[in-house]
Amino acid sequence: MSAERLRQMIDRSDHIVFFGGAGTSTESGIPDFRSADGLYNTSDGGAYAPEEILSRDFFYRHPEEFYRFYKTRMLYPDAAPNAAHYALAELERQGRLKAVITQNIDGLHQKAGSRNVLELHGSVLRNYCIDCREPHTLAEVIGSAETVPKCRACGGIVKPDVVLYQESLDTDLLERAVRYIAQADMLIVAGTSLTVQPAAGLIRYYRGDRFVLLNRGETPADRWADVLIRGSIAEVFAGLGLGREE
């Protein structure tokens, strides 16, 4: 019944905003962070916790350790969009979905065809030299002969354009996200535990009565959802008949 209500809400809406987290991409083979088998609850036997490695200070102090972890645990260049990504891209093509706001850094929404994607935590697809700001591709980072990729222009260290711990989210991007959510007639939140701030706090700007929360586990916002769905994000969106994997 919840999936049926979701489809009915979509049919009645023309200013939808999607807010997604790591669970949106788990069925594309990209692990999340906080589940039992997620990134933060597994160990490579190293001396550092993932949260420490993925911090700004650690990147600058131990770039080789950072990149050893980053290249093996954070990069999934062969991952393909799932049914949820394609359904959202189709909703945008129909003019119903106005924005995808994502905490993910994998670029799968764009790969599926979405155009207006607000990447709150950056993207692994973008990289830049910390000295001269020369841009570098993901292929260059992966294919680097050295553990730490170096700038082709000046030899400086290349840094992923992702938000690390101790770094702030882009203020302009956050303000854009707030505006989209505040103007939405329907808000779909999926695949996020809603525990990471300030991103999780964005949903409080929604004032409508079509708040859909789709997640495998409980979240702090469950009691406010107009429709609460437990289960697979890809399966729910596939069942709506909006888009298909290609």
Backbone as CSV, one residue per row, in Angstrom:
resi,resn,N_x,N_y,N_z,CA_x,CA_y,CA_z,C_x,C_y,C_z
1,MET,0.827,-1.210,0.000,0.000,0.000,0.000,0.862,1.261,0.000
2,SER,2.002,1.246,0.698,2.858,2.431,0.748,3.411,2.775,-0.625
3,ALA,3.825,1.739,-1.397,4.334,1.981,-2.735,3.242,2.542,-3.641
4,GLU,2.013,2.075,-3.446,0.894,2.603,-4.234,0.651,4.069,-3.899
5,ARG,0.705,4.407,-2.620,0.544,5.801,-2.217,1.662,6.660,-2.775
6,LEU,2.874,6.113,-2.826,4.007,6.842,-3.388,3.735,7.193,-4.838
7,ARG,3.240,6.244,-5.614,2.956,6.511,-7.024,1.845,7.542,-7.160
8,GLN,0.824,7.462,-6.317,-0.262,8.436,-6.361,0.242,9.837,-6.052
9,MET,1.130,9.941,-5.073,1.704,11.242,-4.727,2.516,11.810,-5.884
10,ILE,3.305,10.960,-6.520,4.111,11.405,-7.653,3.219,11.927,-8.769
11,ASP,2.123,11.220,-9.035,1.209,11.630,-10.096,0.563,12.988,-9.809
12,ARG,0.447,13.354,-8.532,-0.180,14.613,-8.154,0.823,15.749,-7.947
13,SER,2.088,15.465,-8.150,3.132,16.445,-7.836,3.852,16.912,-9.093
14,ASP,4.260,18.155,-9.084,5.032,18.676,-10.214,6.248,19.474,-9.763
15,HIS,6.580,19.394,-8.469,7.797,20.050,-7.968,8.419,19.131,-6.913
16,ILE,8.897,17.978,-7.382,9.446,16.952,-6.490,10.939,17.198,-6.267
17,VAL,11.386,16.953,-5.060,12.815,16.990,-4.734,13.178,15.644,-4.105
18,PHE,14.288,15.095,-4.534,14.798,13.847,-3.971,16.040,14.135,-3.150
19,PHE,16.072,13.615,-1.926,17.240,13.754,-1.059,17.725,12.352,-0.713
20,GLY,18.937,11.996,-1.138,19.399,10.621,-0.984,20.744,10.496,-0.316
21,GLY,20.951,9.308,0.252,22.215,8.979,0.891,22.811,7.705,0.334
22,ALA,23.719,7.119,1.102,24.504,5.981,0.626,23.640,4.800,0.212
23,GLY,22.476,4.627,0.866,21.609,3.504,0.534,21.076,3.537,-0.875
24,THR,21.130,4.699,-1.516,20.693,4.792,-2.911,21.621,4.014,-3.832
25,SER,22.871,3.853,-3.427,23.858,3.228,-4.309,24.301,1.850,-3.850
26,THR,23.812,1.364,-2.727,24.276,0.051,-2.255,23.921,-1.056,-3.243
27,GLU,22.776,-0.918,-3.910,22.385,-1.964,-4.860,23.097,-1.806,-6.207
28,SER,23.975,-0.828,-6.285,24.886,-0.720,-7.419,26.265,-1.268,-7.041
29,GLY,26.346,-1.885,-5.856,27.599,-2.500,-5.428,28.525,-1.597,-4.657
30,ILE,28.041,-0.430,-4.251,28.862,0.506,-3.477,28.431,0.419,-2.018
31,PRO,29.307,-0.015,-1.109,28.905,-0.182,0.291,28.590,1.152,0.952
32,ASP,27.688,1.113,1.942,27.411,2.325,2.700,28.432,2.457,3.831
33,PHE,28.156,3.355,4.757,29.131,3.635,5.801,28.781,3.003,7.140
34,ARG,27.503,3.083,7.536,27.155,2.799,8.919,26.392,1.501,9.173
35,SER,26.069,0.743,8.141,25.377,-0.522,8.361,26.362,-1.540,8.940
36,ALA,25.849,-2.723,9.295,26.677,-3.738,9.954,27.897,-4.124,9.118
37,ASP,27.728,-4.160,7.797,28.859,-4.501,6.932,29.349,-3.292,6.139
38,GLY,29.059,-2.109,6.658,29.467,-0.884,5.993,30.925,-0.531,6.237
39,LEU,31.343,0.530,5.592,32.748,0.930,5.614,33.274,1.164,7.021
40,TYR,32.461,1.778,7.884,32.935,2.120,9.224,32.944,0.936,10.182
41,ASN,32.321,-0.175,9.788,32.263,-1.333,10.672,33.072,-2.517,10.159
42,THR,33.920,-2.252,9.202,34.837,-3.273,8.710,36.253,-2.759,8.863
43,SER,37.193,-3.648,8.935,38.576,-3.242,9.173,39.508,-3.883,8.169
44,ASP,40.503,-3.124,7.724,41.546,-3.673,6.859,42.761,-4.106,7.672
45,GLY,42.629,-4.034,9.000,43.753,-4.395,9.850,44.773,-3.287,9.993
46,GLY,44.452,-2.097,9.499,45.376,-0.982,9.602,45.339,-0.340,10.976
47,ALA,46.207,0.648,11.148,46.334,1.299,12.452,45.335,2.429,12.641
48,TYR,44.623,2.813,11.579,43.755,3.981,11.650,42.304,3.601,11.356
49,ALA,41.400,4.281,12.031,39.972,4.100,11.768,39.606,4.840,10.484
50,PRO,38.602,4.366,9.745,38.205,5.038,8.505,37.883,6.518,8.706
51,GLU,37.199,6.847,9.823,36.858,8.250,10.067,38.098,9.127,10.176
52,GLU,39.176,8.576,10.729,40.415,9.344,10.843,41.091,9.490,9.490
53,ILE,41.111,8.406,8.736,41.748,8.453,7.414,41.057,9.463,6.514
54,LEU,39.719,9.526,6.601,38.952,10.407,5.718,38.792,11.797,6.310
55,SER,39.855,12.306,6.908,39.847,13.653,7.477,40.864,14.531,6.751
56,ARG,40.634,15.817,6.826,41.535,16.766,6.158,42.951,16.665,6.710
57,ASP,43.108,16.635,8.034,44.442,16.588,8.631,45.192,15.334,8.214
58,PHE,44.471,14.203,8.185,45.135,12.948,7.815,45.596,13.002,6.362
59,PHE,44.767,13.568,5.485,45.148,13.656,4.079,46.471,14.412,3.921
60,TYR,46.628,15.518,4.602,47.836,16.321,4.436,49.043,15.732,5.174
61,ARG,48.792,15.029,6.268,49.909,14.452,7.027,50.350,13.093,6.490
62,HIS,49.393,12.309,6.011,49.702,10.950,5.567,49.042,10.670,4.216
63,PRO,49.428,11.381,3.166,48.744,11.212,1.877,48.844,9.789,1.316
64,GLU,49.954,9.096,1.564,50.072,7.733,1.038,49.097,6.796,1.729
65,GLU,48.977,6.912,3.052,48.004,6.081,3.776,46.580,6.412,3.340
66,PHE,46.329,7.708,3.144,45.007,8.132,2.682,44.673,7.479,1.361
67,TYR,45.577,7.578,0.403,45.280,7.074,-0.934,45.248,5.550,-0.997
68,ARG,46.004,4.879,-0.149,45.905,3.421,-0.121,44.491,2.995,0.268
69,PHE,43.925,3.677,1.268,42.565,3.390,1.704,41.555,3.864,0.657
70,TYR,41.727,5.073,0.196,40.781,5.697,-0.727,40.634,4.903,-2.021
71,LYS,41.752,4.468,-2.584,41.704,3.775,-3.869,41.092,2.380,-3.748
72,THR,41.263,1.738,-2.607,40.763,0.374,-2.463,39.359,0.317,-1.882
73,ARG,38.935,1.342,-1.125,37.663,1.258,-0.413,36.623,2.286,-0.850
74,MET,37.031,3.332,-1.553,36.112,4.425,-1.878,35.796,4.550,-3.364
75,LEU,36.563,3.901,-4.209,36.400,4.082,-5.644,35.798,2.839,-6.293
76,TYR,34.701,3.059,-7.034,34.013,1.979,-7.740,33.702,2.457,-9.158
77,PRO,34.742,2.597,-9.984,34.555,3.193,-11.316,33.663,2.381,-12.240
78,ASP,33.499,1.090,-11.965,32.686,0.240,-12.843,31.246,0.107,-12.360
79,ALA,30.895,0.771,-11.265,29.524,0.677,-10.745,28.546,1.296,-11.742
80,ALA,27.378,0.674,-11.854,26.344,1.141,-12.784,25.123,1.614,-12.003
81,PRO,24.403,2.588,-12.523,23.172,3.043,-11.857,22.178,1.907,-11.710
82,ASN,21.346,1.987,-10.677,20.289,1.000,-10.503,18.934,1.620,-10.863
83,ALA,17.871,0.868,-10.633,16.541,1.305,-11.052,16.124,2.631,-10.428
84,ALA,16.566,2.891,-9.202,16.216,4.155,-8.552,16.833,5.336,-9.287
85,HIS,18.105,5.213,-9.662,18.768,6.294,-10.400,18.043,6.577,-11.716
86,TYR,17.688,5.512,-12.434,17.027,5.702,-13.730,15.620,6.276,-13.573
87,ALA,14.909,5.852,-12.530,13.561,6.377,-12.309,13.604,7.873,-12.011
88,LEU,14.573,8.287,-11.214,14.701,9.710,-10.892,15.055,10.526,-12.130
89,ALA,15.929,9.976,-12.965,16.270,10.671,-14.211,15.048,10.821,-15.101
90,GLU,14.188,9.794,-15.122,12.961,9.864,-15.920,12.010,10.909,-15.359
91,LEU,11.873,10.986,-14.053,11.022,12.008,-13.440,11.511,13.412,-13.781
92,GLU,12.819,13.582,-13.847,13.350,14.883,-14.238,13.020,15.182,-15.700
93,ARG,13.138,14.179,-16.569,12.804,14.382,-17.980,11.330,14.756,-18.144
94,GLN,10.484,14.219,-17.274,9.061,14.543,-17.320,8.768,15.944,-16.775
95,GLY,9.746,16.551,-16.133,9.557,17.878,-15.565,9.007,17.877,-14.151
96,ARG,8.806,16.694,-13.572,8.249,16.605,-12.219,9.322,16.788,-11.145
97,LEU,10.470,16.187,-11.365,11.565,16.262,-10.393,12.440,17.464,-10.695
98,LYS,12.577,18.356,-9.719,13.328,19.592,-9.942,14.786,19.487,-9.523
99,ALA,15.097,18.604,-8.562,16.484,18.502,-8.110,16.708,17.180,-7.400
100,VAL,17.908,16.643,-7.581,18.409,15.539,-6.771,19.465,16.119,-5.845
101,ILE,19.257,15.967,-4.563,20.233,16.403,-3.563,20.831,15.139,-2.973
102,THR,22.129,14.961,-3.128,22.728,13.702,-2.716,23.926,13.901,-1.804
103,GLN,24.070,12.963,-0.874,25.256,12.909,-0.026,26.312,11.993,-0.648
104,ASN,25.978,11.347,-1.759,26.895,10.401,-2.394,27.915,11.121,-3.263
105,ILE,29.034,10.447,-3.476,30.140,11.040,-4.236,30.464,10.220,-5.483
106,ASP,29.563,9.304,-5.863,29.874,8.337,-6.915,29.489,8.767,-8.323
107,GLY,28.676,9.800,-8.479,28.307,10.275,-9.806,27.286,9.420,-10.531
108,LEU,26.628,8.488,-9.841,25.700,7.570,-10.517,24.418,8.254,-10.979
109,HIS,23.991,9.301,-10.275,22.795,10.009,-10.729,23.020,10.615,-12.118
110,GLN,24.173,11.249,-12.301,24.476,11.824,-13.616,24.656,10.737,-14.663
111,LYS,25.246,9.623,-14.250,25.458,8.515,-15.184,24.129,7.962,-15.688
112,ALA,23.093,8.048,-14.846,21.759,7.575,-15.234,21.004,8.591,-16.074
113,GLY,21.504,9.839,-16.102,20.860,10.855,-16.924,20.332,12.061,-16.183
114,SER,20.417,12.076,-14.861,19.976,13.259,-14.114,20.914,14.427,-14.398
115,ARG,20.327,15.606,-14.480,21.120,16.786,-14.827,21.295,17.754,-13.657
116,ASN,20.240,17.995,-12.921,20.337,18.942,-11.809,20.598,18.175,-10.510
117,VAL,21.866,17.887,-10.263,22.280,17.097,-9.104,23.144,17.968,-8.197
118,LEU,22.719,18.109,-6.962,23.477,18.872,-5.970,24.261,17.889,-5.113
119,GLU,25.561,17.836,-5.326,26.426,16.879,-4.631,26.999,17.535,-3.379
120,LEU,26.332,17.310,-2.258,26.703,17.996,-1.019,28.109,17.649,-0.555
121,HIS,28.524,16.430,-0.811,29.836,15.982,-0.329,30.861,15.855,-1.445
122,GLY,30.573,16.447,-2.606,31.535,16.441,-3.694,31.414,15.207,-4.572
123,SER,32.476,14.931,-5.336,32.449,13.813,-6.280,33.854,13.267,-6.499
124,VAL,33.956,11.938,-6.563,35.246,11.308,-6.866,35.650,11.561,-8.314
125,LEU,34.699,11.975,-9.138,34.997,12.210,-10.548,35.789,13.485,-10.765
126,ARG,35.771,14.367,-9.765,36.521,15.627,-9.854,37.710,15.584,-8.895
127,ASN,38.839,16.033,-9.379,40.064,16.060,-8.573,40.870,17.282,-8.983
128,TYR,41.667,17.794,-8.069,42.421,19.004,-8.399,43.746,19.031,-7.645
129,CYS,44.703,19.743,-8.220,46.005,19.919,-7.578,45.873,20.916,-6.428
130,ILE,46.398,20.574,-5.281,46.273,21.472,-4.123,47.162,22.701,-4.249
131,ASP,48.092,22.688,-5.206,48.979,23.837,-5.396,48.496,24.768,-6.503
132,CYS,48.236,24.241,-7.692,47.887,25.106,-8.829,46.423,24.975,-9.260
133,ARG,45.684,24.067,-8.610,44.248,23.850,-8.876,43.960,23.240,-10.236
134,GLU,44.955,22.682,-10.895,44.737,22.005,-12.170,43.774,20.834,-11.965
135,PRO,42.715,20.720,-12.786,41.780,19.603,-12.636,42.364,18.300,-13.163
136,HIS,41.944,17.197,-12.563,42.391,15.870,-12.968,41.206,14.914,-12.935
137,THR,41.231,13.940,-13.827,40.131,12.992,-13.925,40.310,11.843,-12.924
138,LEU,39.233,11.098,-12.715,39.305,9.907,-11.869,40.258,8.889,-12.488
139,ALA,40.247,8.776,-13.809,41.137,7.833,-14.482,42.598,8.157,-14.192
140,GLU,42.919,9.428,-14.113,44.291,9.818,-13.799,44.656,9.429,-12.373
141,VAL,43.716,9.589,-11.458,43.976,9.221,-10.059,44.197,7.718,-9.951
142,ILE,43.304,6.938,-10.571,43.413,5.480,-10.499,44.657,4.983,-11.221
143,GLY,44.966,5.592,-12.343,46.075,5.127,-13.164,47.428,5.701,-12.792
144,SER,47.505,6.479,-11.737,48.766,7.079,-11.327,49.816,6.013,-11.024
145,ALA,51.036,6.240,-11.510,52.128,5.291,-11.261,52.523,5.277,-9.794
146,GLU,52.283,6.381,-9.112,52.587,6.479,-7.681,51.310,6.326,-6.865
147,THR,51.470,5.953,-5.617,50.309,5.825,-4.737,49.573,7.144,-4.637
148,VAL,50.327,8.228,-4.454,49.756,9.575,-4.383,49.851,10.206,-5.763
149,PRO,48.725,10.467,-6.412,48.768,11.066,-7.749,49.338,12.482,-7.712
150,LYS,50.133,12.788,-8.710,50.784,14.091,-8.787,50.280,14.868,-9.998
151,CYS,50.269,16.172,-9.857,49.759,17.064,-10.896,50.627,17.016,-12.133
152,ARG,49.990,16.889,-13.280,50.717,16.866,-14.544,51.329,18.223,-14.872
153,ALA,50.780,19.296,-14.280,51.252,20.652,-14.598,52.390,21.107,-13.693
154,CYS,52.277,20.837,-12.382,53.277,21.381,-11.468,53.889,20.350,-10.530
155,GLY,53.386,19.133,-10.541,53.938,18.110,-9.673,53.376,18.088,-8.265
156,GLY,52.381,18.948,-7.996,51.776,18.978,-6.672,50.872,17.776,-6.432
157,ILE,50.445,17.613,-5.193,49.569,16.498,-4.841,48.157,16.765,-5.346
158,VAL,47.550,15.748,-5.906,46.169,15.844,-6.385,45.229,15.392,-5.263
159,LYS,44.195,16.172,-5.018,43.227,15.871,-3.963,41.852,15.631,-4.578
160,PRO,41.138,14.619,-4.117,39.767,14.426,-4.593,38.884,15.597,-4.178
161,ASP,37.950,15.952,-5.032,37.016,17.040,-4.704,35.846,16.462,-3.904
162,VAL,36.188,15.897,-2.747,35.182,15.367,-1.826,35.369,16.056,-0.478
163,VAL,34.267,16.179,0.258,34.311,16.852,1.556,34.782,15.853,2.604
164,LEU,35.950,16.113,3.168,36.499,15.254,4.212,36.040,15.740,5.582
165,TYR,36.194,14.894,6.578,35.963,15.354,7.948,36.890,16.543,8.214
166,GLN,36.405,17.497,8.971,37.095,18.762,9.287,36.953,19.797,8.172
167,GLU,36.271,19.445,7.092,36.008,20.404,6.025,34.524,20.765,6.026
168,SER,34.232,21.979,5.599,32.851,22.464,5.588,32.205,22.207,4.240
169,LEU,30.891,22.013,4.281,30.149,21.904,3.038,30.076,23.269,2.363
170,ASP,29.904,23.258,1.058,29.824,24.487,0.282,28.553,25.252,0.663
171,THR,28.721,26.470,1.131,27.594,27.264,1.617,26.583,27.561,0.521
172,ASP,27.057,27.927,-0.662,26.145,28.224,-1.766,25.336,26.995,-2.148
173,LEU,25.976,25.828,-2.133,25.282,24.588,-2.477,24.215,24.262,-1.432
174,LEU,24.545,24.461,-0.170,23.564,24.238,0.893,22.369,25.172,0.750
175,GLU,22.632,26.428,0.420,21.547,27.393,0.257,20.649,27.013,-0.922
176,ARG,21.234,26.508,-1.992,20.435,26.039,-3.125,19.567,24.857,-2.710
177,ALA,20.139,23.946,-1.942,19.384,22.782,-1.480,18.211,23.205,-0.608
178,VAL,18.442,24.170,0.263,17.375,24.681,1.128,16.244,25.249,0.290
179,ARG,16.576,26.017,-0.738,15.541,26.625,-1.583,14.720,25.565,-2.309
180,TYR,15.391,24.563,-2.843,14.655,23.503,-3.546,13.708,22.777,-2.600
181,ILE,14.185,22.445,-1.409,13.352,21.713,-0.456,12.188,22.572,0.021
182,ALA,12.452,23.840,0.262,11.399,24.738,0.741,10.306,24.932,-0.303
183,GLN,10.655,24.841,-1.585,9.690,25.055,-2.659,9.022,23.764,-3.128
184,ALA,9.457,22.621,-2.605,8.959,21.338,-3.085,7.520,21.085,-2.653
185,ASP,6.737,20.477,-3.549,5.406,20.006,-3.145,5.450,18.537,-2.748
186,MET,6.607,17.892,-2.997,6.824,16.515,-2.556,8.310,16.313,-2.292
187,LEU,8.630,15.717,-1.154,10.021,15.450,-0.795,10.180,13.946,-0.583
188,ILE,11.082,13.344,-1.360,11.398,11.927,-1.213,12.793,11.819,-0.604
189,VAL,12.876,11.225,0.569,14.150,11.016,1.247,14.418,9.519,1.262
190,ALA,15.572,9.109,0.761,15.827,7.677,0.619,17.286,7.327,0.883
191,GLY,17.490,6.185,1.545,18.830,5.636,1.698,19.750,6.423,2.592
192,THR,19.201,7.113,3.580,20.030,7.884,4.490,19.551,7.705,5.911
193,SER,20.495,7.606,6.831,20.158,7.458,8.248,19.747,8.779,8.877
194,LEU,19.941,9.870,8.141,19.618,11.221,8.633,20.305,11.522,9.965
195,THR,21.571,11.132,10.046,22.353,11.400,11.252,23.548,12.307,10.999
196,VAL,23.901,12.522,9.730,25.072,13.339,9.411,24.635,14.779,9.185
197,GLN,25.138,15.672,10.001,24.828,17.091,9.877,25.953,17.800,9.127
198,PRO,25.681,18.916,8.455,24.387,19.605,8.428,23.404,19.074,7.381
199,ALA,23.830,18.096,6.579,22.973,17.629,5.480,21.626,17.131,5.991
200,ALA,21.637,16.334,7.056,20.395,15.750,7.550,19.390,16.810,7.989
201,GLY,19.881,17.952,8.436,18.999,19.011,8.899,18.248,19.719,7.786
202,LEU,18.597,19.451,6.537,17.946,20.134,5.424,16.462,19.806,5.329
203,ILE,16.074,18.609,5.748,14.679,18.208,5.557,13.712,19.044,6.390
204,ARG,14.209,19.727,7.399,13.297,20.536,8.231,12.745,21.736,7.468
205,TYR,13.320,22.043,6.316,12.821,23.171,5.531,11.625,22.792,4.664
206,TYR,11.292,21.516,4.616,10.121,21.094,3.850,8.853,21.387,4.645
207,ARG,7.869,21.990,3.986,6.637,22.383,4.664,5.395,21.727,4.069
208,GLY,5.578,20.820,3.139,4.437,20.197,2.484,3.892,18.993,3.237
209,ASP,2.965,18.278,2.589,2.329,17.118,3.207,2.540,15.849,2.381
210,ARG,3.616,15.838,1.603,3.970,14.646,0.830,5.434,14.308,1.101
211,PHE,5.706,13.991,2.341,7.054,13.644,2.775,7.170,12.125,2.802
212,VAL,7.948,11.588,1.861,8.129,10.144,1.737,9.514,9.773,2.248
213,LEU,9.568,8.801,3.150,10.834,8.350,3.716,11.003,6.872,3.407
214,LEU,12.030,6.565,2.638,12.292,5.200,2.180,13.681,4.791,2.650
215,ASN,13.722,3.818,3.549,15.003,3.401,4.105,14.870,1.998,4.680
216,ARG,15.970,1.276,4.736,15.929,-0.072,5.299,15.811,-0.039,6.823
217,GLY,16.445,0.942,7.448,16.435,1.026,8.905,15.702,2.257,9.401
218,GLU,15.590,2.376,10.714,14.912,3.511,11.318,15.750,4.777,11.187
219,THR,15.058,5.920,11.166,15.719,7.221,11.147,15.033,8.126,12.163
220,PRO,15.680,9.208,12.558,15.062,10.146,13.508,13.815,10.830,12.964
221,ALA,13.601,10.780,11.643,12.471,11.495,11.031,11.295,10.586,10.700
222,ASP,11.351,9.325,11.105,10.286,8.384,10.735,8.900,8.876,11.135
223,ARG,8.796,9.448,12.303,7.473,9.827,12.821,6.844,10.982,12.062
224,TRP,7.636,11.709,11.282,7.103,12.846,10.531,6.731,12.488,9.095
225,ALA,7.074,11.292,8.661,6.843,10.909,7.271,5.351,10.712,6.998
226,ASP,4.888,11.216,5.869,3.518,10.947,5.429,3.413,9.543,4.854
227,VAL,4.496,9.076,4.238,4.597,7.694,3.778,5.957,7.164,4.212
228,LEU,5.949,6.073,4.951,7.180,5.452,5.434,7.288,4.064,4.818
229,ILE,8.375,3.827,4.081,8.567,2.549,3.398,9.885,1.938,3.843
230,ARG,9.831,0.704,4.287,11.020,-0.065,4.614,11.318,-1.014,3.459
231,GLY,12.571,-1.048,3.034,12.906,-2.004,1.990,13.917,-1.478,1.002
232,SER,13.999,-2.156,-0.117,14.969,-1.860,-1.164,14.543,-0.641,-1.974
233,ILE,15.404,0.333,-2.044,15.115,1.548,-2.806,14.964,1.217,-4.286
234,ALA,15.899,0.420,-4.816,15.847,0.064,-6.236,14.569,-0.700,-6.562
235,GLU,14.175,-1.616,-5.698,12.967,-2.403,-5.957,11.713,-1.540,-5.917
236,VAL,11.642,-0.622,-4.957,10.475,0.253,-4.859,10.358,1.110,-6.110
237,PHE,11.451,1.717,-6.544,11.396,2.575,-7.727,11.164,1.763,-8.996
238,ALA,11.712,0.568,-9.062,11.470,-0.277,-10.225,9.976,-0.600,-10.336
239,GLY,9.329,-0.789,-9.195,7.908,-1.111,-9.184,7.006,0.030,-9.609
240,LEU,7.555,1.245,-9.652,6.750,2.401,-10.051,6.648,2.522,-11.571
241,GLY,7.503,1.788,-12.299,7.438,1.808,-13.759,7.864,3.121,-14.372
242,LEU,8.779,3.828,-13.713,9.183,5.160,-14.198,10.424,5.119,-15.080
243,GLY,11.271,4.175,-14.848,12.507,4.100,-15.609,13.061,2.706,-15.480
244,ARG,14.003,2.362,-16.306,14.556,1.013,-16.228,16.055,1.077,-16.410
245,GLU,16.718,0.064,-15.877,18.164,-0.019,-16.057,18.484,-0.307,-17.520
246,GLU,19.569,0.276,-17.967,19.941,0.127,-19.369,21.246,-0.653,-19.501
